Short mmCIF file of C-alpha atoms and ligand atoms in Angstrom, two decimals:
data_model
loop_
_atom_site.label_atom_id
_atom_site.label_comp_id
_atom_site.label_asym_id
_atom_site.label_seq_id
_atom_site.Cartn_x
_atom_site.Cartn_y
_atom_site.Cartn_z
CA MET A 1 -55.21 -83.13 97.66
CA SER A 2 -57.37 -80.37 98.21
CA ILE A 3 -57.17 -77.46 95.52
CA LEU A 4 -57.89 -74.49 98.24
CA THR A 5 -57.61 -74.00 101.61
CA GLU A 6 -58.62 -71.77 103.96
CA VAL A 7 -55.42 -70.08 105.33
CA VAL A 8 -57.12 -67.31 107.58
CA THR A 9 -60.44 -67.19 109.07
CA ALA A 10 -62.33 -64.33 108.88
CA GLU A 11 -62.42 -64.10 113.35
CA ALA A 12 -58.19 -63.83 112.81
CA ILE A 13 -58.45 -61.71 110.47
CA ALA A 14 -60.90 -58.91 112.34
CA ALA A 15 -58.61 -59.39 115.30
CA ARG A 16 -55.49 -58.60 113.63
CA VAL A 17 -57.00 -55.60 112.10
CA ALA A 18 -58.20 -54.95 115.25
CA GLU A 19 -54.04 -54.78 116.88
CA LEU A 20 -53.12 -53.01 113.90
CA GLY A 21 -55.56 -50.36 114.61
CA ALA A 22 -54.99 -49.81 118.14
CA GLN A 23 -51.20 -49.26 117.21
CA ILE A 24 -52.10 -46.75 114.59
CA THR A 25 -54.06 -44.71 117.38
CA LYS A 26 -51.68 -44.90 119.61
CA ASP A 27 -48.68 -43.48 117.01
CA TYR A 28 -50.84 -41.05 115.61
CA GLU A 29 -51.98 -39.46 118.47
CA GLY A 30 -52.27 -35.45 117.73
CA LYS A 31 -51.85 -36.09 113.96
CA ASP A 32 -54.57 -36.02 111.52
CA PRO A 33 -53.08 -38.68 109.08
CA VAL A 34 -54.29 -39.36 105.71
CA LEU A 35 -54.73 -43.12 104.97
CA LEU A 36 -54.19 -43.72 101.07
CA GLY A 37 -55.40 -47.02 99.67
CA VAL A 38 -54.40 -48.92 96.99
CA LEU A 39 -57.03 -49.96 94.82
CA ASN A 40 -58.64 -52.07 94.39
CA GLY A 41 -57.54 -55.32 96.77
CA ALA A 42 -56.63 -52.31 99.82
CA VAL A 43 -60.82 -51.82 99.97
CA PRO A 44 -62.29 -54.65 102.57
CA PHE A 45 -58.65 -53.72 104.86
CA LEU A 46 -58.67 -50.25 104.70
CA ALA A 47 -62.87 -50.22 105.50
CA ASP A 48 -61.79 -52.55 108.33
CA LEU A 49 -58.93 -50.64 109.33
CA SER A 50 -60.66 -47.17 109.18
CA ARG A 51 -63.58 -48.35 111.91
CA HIS A 52 -60.35 -48.79 114.48
CA LEU A 53 -58.99 -45.55 113.58
CA PRO A 54 -60.53 -42.17 115.19
CA PRO A 55 -62.75 -39.98 113.31
CA ASN A 56 -59.82 -36.92 112.70
CA ILE A 57 -58.36 -39.60 109.95
CA GLU A 58 -59.30 -38.85 105.99
CA ILE A 59 -59.31 -41.63 103.36
CA ASP A 60 -58.45 -41.47 99.84
CA PHE A 61 -57.28 -44.13 96.79
CA LEU A 62 -55.15 -44.28 93.94
CA SER A 63 -55.06 -46.68 91.08
CA LEU A 64 -52.02 -48.03 89.85
CA THR A 65 -51.28 -50.24 86.69
CA ARG A 66 -48.94 -52.91 86.00
CA PHE A 67 -46.58 -53.61 83.28
CA GLY A 68 -45.85 -56.91 83.01
CA ALA A 69 -42.41 -58.33 82.48
CA GLU A 70 -40.64 -55.07 83.38
CA GLY A 71 -42.21 -54.68 86.34
CA ARG A 72 -42.53 -51.34 85.61
CA VAL A 73 -46.06 -49.58 87.86
CA GLY A 74 -47.85 -46.21 87.12
CA ILE A 75 -50.57 -44.08 88.17
CA LYS A 76 -53.98 -45.09 86.90
CA VAL A 77 -56.58 -43.03 88.65
CA ASP A 78 -54.53 -40.61 91.19
CA SER A 79 -55.86 -39.53 94.42
CA ALA A 80 -57.70 -36.47 95.00
CA THR A 81 -56.52 -35.35 98.34
CA SER A 82 -53.53 -32.73 98.55
CA ILE A 83 -50.53 -34.83 100.92
CA SER A 84 -48.14 -32.47 101.25
CA GLY A 85 -47.49 -31.67 105.01
CA ARG A 86 -49.57 -34.62 105.87
CA ASP A 87 -48.95 -37.94 107.33
CA VAL A 88 -49.47 -40.46 104.99
CA ILE A 89 -50.37 -44.16 106.07
CA VAL A 90 -50.12 -45.79 102.34
CA VAL A 91 -52.68 -48.80 102.44
CA GLU A 92 -51.77 -52.67 100.57
CA ASP A 93 -53.57 -55.89 100.77
CA ILE A 94 -50.62 -57.03 100.14
CA VAL A 95 -46.65 -57.04 99.35
CA ASP A 96 -45.24 -59.39 97.72
CA THR A 97 -41.76 -58.18 95.52
CA GLY A 98 -41.89 -54.41 96.73
CA LEU A 99 -41.59 -52.92 93.70
CA THR A 100 -45.08 -52.02 93.17
CA LEU A 101 -45.42 -50.52 96.98
CA SER A 102 -41.64 -49.33 96.37
CA TYR A 103 -42.30 -47.35 92.90
CA LEU A 104 -45.50 -46.08 94.87
CA LEU A 105 -43.56 -44.49 98.10
CA GLY A 106 -40.83 -42.94 96.11
CA LEU A 107 -43.80 -41.04 93.61
CA LEU A 108 -45.70 -39.32 97.11
CA GLU A 109 -42.19 -38.65 98.46
CA THR A 110 -42.15 -35.77 94.79
CA ARG A 111 -44.88 -34.72 96.93
CA SER A 112 -43.96 -33.44 100.24
CA PRO A 113 -45.63 -35.30 102.62
CA ALA A 114 -44.59 -34.70 106.60
CA SER A 115 -44.29 -38.80 106.84
CA ILE A 116 -45.38 -41.66 105.05
CA ALA A 117 -45.89 -45.14 106.78
CA THR A 118 -47.03 -48.29 105.24
CA ALA A 119 -49.86 -51.09 106.04
CA THR A 120 -50.45 -54.39 104.81
CA LEU A 121 -52.24 -56.82 105.36
CA ILE A 122 -50.15 -59.71 104.06
CA ASP A 123 -46.74 -59.65 103.92
CA LYS A 124 -44.85 -61.77 101.63
CA THR A 125 -41.19 -61.58 102.26
CA THR A 126 -39.63 -64.31 101.23
CA ARG A 127 -40.66 -63.44 97.15
CA ARG A 128 -39.00 -59.62 97.75
CA ILE A 129 -36.83 -58.07 95.36
CA VAL A 130 -36.54 -54.27 96.17
CA GLU A 131 -36.64 -53.81 100.51
CA VAL A 132 -39.30 -51.65 101.17
CA ALA A 133 -40.12 -50.77 104.84
CA LEU A 134 -43.11 -52.52 106.43
CA ASP A 135 -44.81 -50.04 109.48
CA TYR A 136 -47.40 -51.86 109.72
CA ARG A 137 -48.38 -55.34 108.90
CA GLY A 138 -50.67 -58.30 109.37
CA PHE A 139 -49.97 -61.76 108.28
CA GLU A 140 -46.50 -63.22 107.02
CA VAL A 141 -47.20 -65.84 104.15
CA GLY A 142 -44.92 -67.76 102.28
CA ASP A 143 -45.45 -68.30 98.52
CA GLU A 144 -48.33 -69.14 97.75
CA PHE A 145 -50.73 -67.70 96.01
CA LEU A 146 -54.04 -66.14 98.24
CA LEU A 147 -57.76 -65.01 97.48
CA GLY A 148 -59.90 -63.02 99.67
CA TYR A 149 -60.76 -60.26 102.21
CA GLY A 150 -59.54 -57.70 98.50
CA LEU A 151 -57.12 -60.29 96.92
CA ASP A 152 -58.96 -61.16 93.81
CA TRP A 153 -58.43 -64.01 90.89
CA GLU A 154 -59.15 -62.21 87.45
CA GLY A 155 -61.22 -59.49 89.65
CA ARG A 156 -63.42 -62.35 91.43
CA TYR A 157 -63.41 -63.25 95.18
CA ARG A 158 -62.17 -59.93 96.75
CA ASN A 159 -65.41 -59.58 98.59
CA LEU A 160 -64.25 -63.06 100.52
CA THR A 161 -64.38 -62.23 104.53
CA SER A 162 -61.24 -64.80 104.80
CA LEU A 163 -58.32 -65.65 102.80
CA TRP A 164 -57.81 -68.99 100.87
CA ALA A 165 -54.38 -70.38 99.21
CA VAL A 166 -54.81 -72.00 96.08
CA LEU A 167 -52.49 -75.38 96.05
CA ASP A 168 -52.97 -76.53 92.44
CA LEU A 169 -53.15 -73.61 90.31
CA ALA A 170 -53.06 -75.48 87.11
CA ALA A 171 -56.04 -76.98 88.35
CA PHE A 172 -57.59 -73.96 89.49
CA GLN A 173 -57.07 -72.10 86.33
CA GLU A 174 -58.77 -75.09 85.23
CA ASP A 175 -61.91 -74.39 86.83
CA PRO A 176 -61.61 -70.88 88.89
CA ASP A 177 -65.56 -71.62 89.83
CA LEU A 178 -64.25 -74.08 92.31
CA LEU A 179 -63.67 -71.55 94.85
CA SER A 180 -67.45 -70.48 94.65
CA GLN A 181 -68.36 -73.77 95.24
CA GLU A 182 -66.62 -74.32 98.05
CA VAL A 183 -67.58 -71.12 99.75
CA PHE A 184 -70.88 -70.95 99.03
CA ALA A 185 -71.02 -75.16 100.19
CA GLY A 186 -69.97 -73.98 104.04
CA ALA A 187 -72.45 -70.91 103.82
CA ALA A 188 -75.11 -73.49 102.58
CA ASP A 189 -74.26 -76.00 105.55
CA ARG A 190 -74.10 -73.11 108.31
CA LEU A 191 -77.35 -72.33 107.09
CA ASP A 192 -78.92 -75.43 107.35
CA PRO A 193 -80.76 -76.24 110.46
P1 5GP B 1 -45.55 -56.73 94.08
O1 5GP B 1 -45.55 -54.72 93.37
O2 5GP B 1 -45.33 -56.14 95.56
O3 5GP B 1 -44.58 -57.54 93.44
O4 5GP B 1 -47.05 -56.87 94.45
C1 5GP B 1 -48.31 -56.45 94.37
C2 5GP B 1 -49.34 -57.01 93.40
O5 5GP B 1 -49.26 -58.30 93.26
C3 5GP B 1 -50.44 -56.93 94.91
O6 5GP B 1 -51.25 -55.42 94.66
C4 5GP B 1 -51.58 -58.00 93.77
O7 5GP B 1 -52.38 -57.46 93.10
C5 5GP B 1 -50.01 -59.00 93.32
N1 5GP B 1 -50.14 -60.27 94.14
C6 5GP B 1 -49.10 -60.31 94.49
N2 5GP B 1 -49.47 -61.97 95.34
C7 5GP B 1 -50.24 -62.19 95.71
C8 5GP B 1 -51.39 -63.21 95.68
O8 5GP B 1 -50.67 -64.10 96.19
N3 5GP B 1 -52.52 -62.90 95.49
C9 5GP B 1 -52.76 -62.41 94.39
N4 5GP B 1 -54.56 -62.55 94.13
N5 5GP B 1 -52.71 -61.21 94.18
C10 5GP B 1 -51.29 -61.21 94.05
#
């Protein structure tokens, strides 16, 4: 059995992100929303999504700390934009238990935005611990561990253009270079005349 498998191709991501962009453009007609990306994972999704939106949008980021066992999160680096009275779209790479996003939404609510919506590329619905409303969502997946397009393994692999599932986590932990070999072997094949 293979340890890794590509689950969503770069082409499928691009097509879905374009659809989400079109939907957001329609829903926010006449408004000037702020896209608030959650670092570091939301960077590729936010960048691609923003290029399907009109030029009146603003972009900002914040980063969160995660406290292991208790599942509590906090702000590590705050955004610079004042969101009071603004239409905010929080952009996430993945919503798993929902704890991170629900904490963040609670915090942002205290800053009196005109509205808050959520956009996530990936939704692991079956893993949810707290209910959280997702307004825009790219793909629903099961509970496999994913890498690529923002999702990392100890900081690596966020820059892959597609999404990969780790089918055997123990084997991957032993040799996290496996994905590099797989991805670069594929790239080398494509370059071969
Ligand atoms: P939540 O608070 O919804 O449980 O967790 C969200 C965070 O968990 C994500 O921002 C991400 O850092 C991490 N996470 C959840 N599932 C995955 C996954 O399949 N792959 C990776 N790389 N990170 C994940």
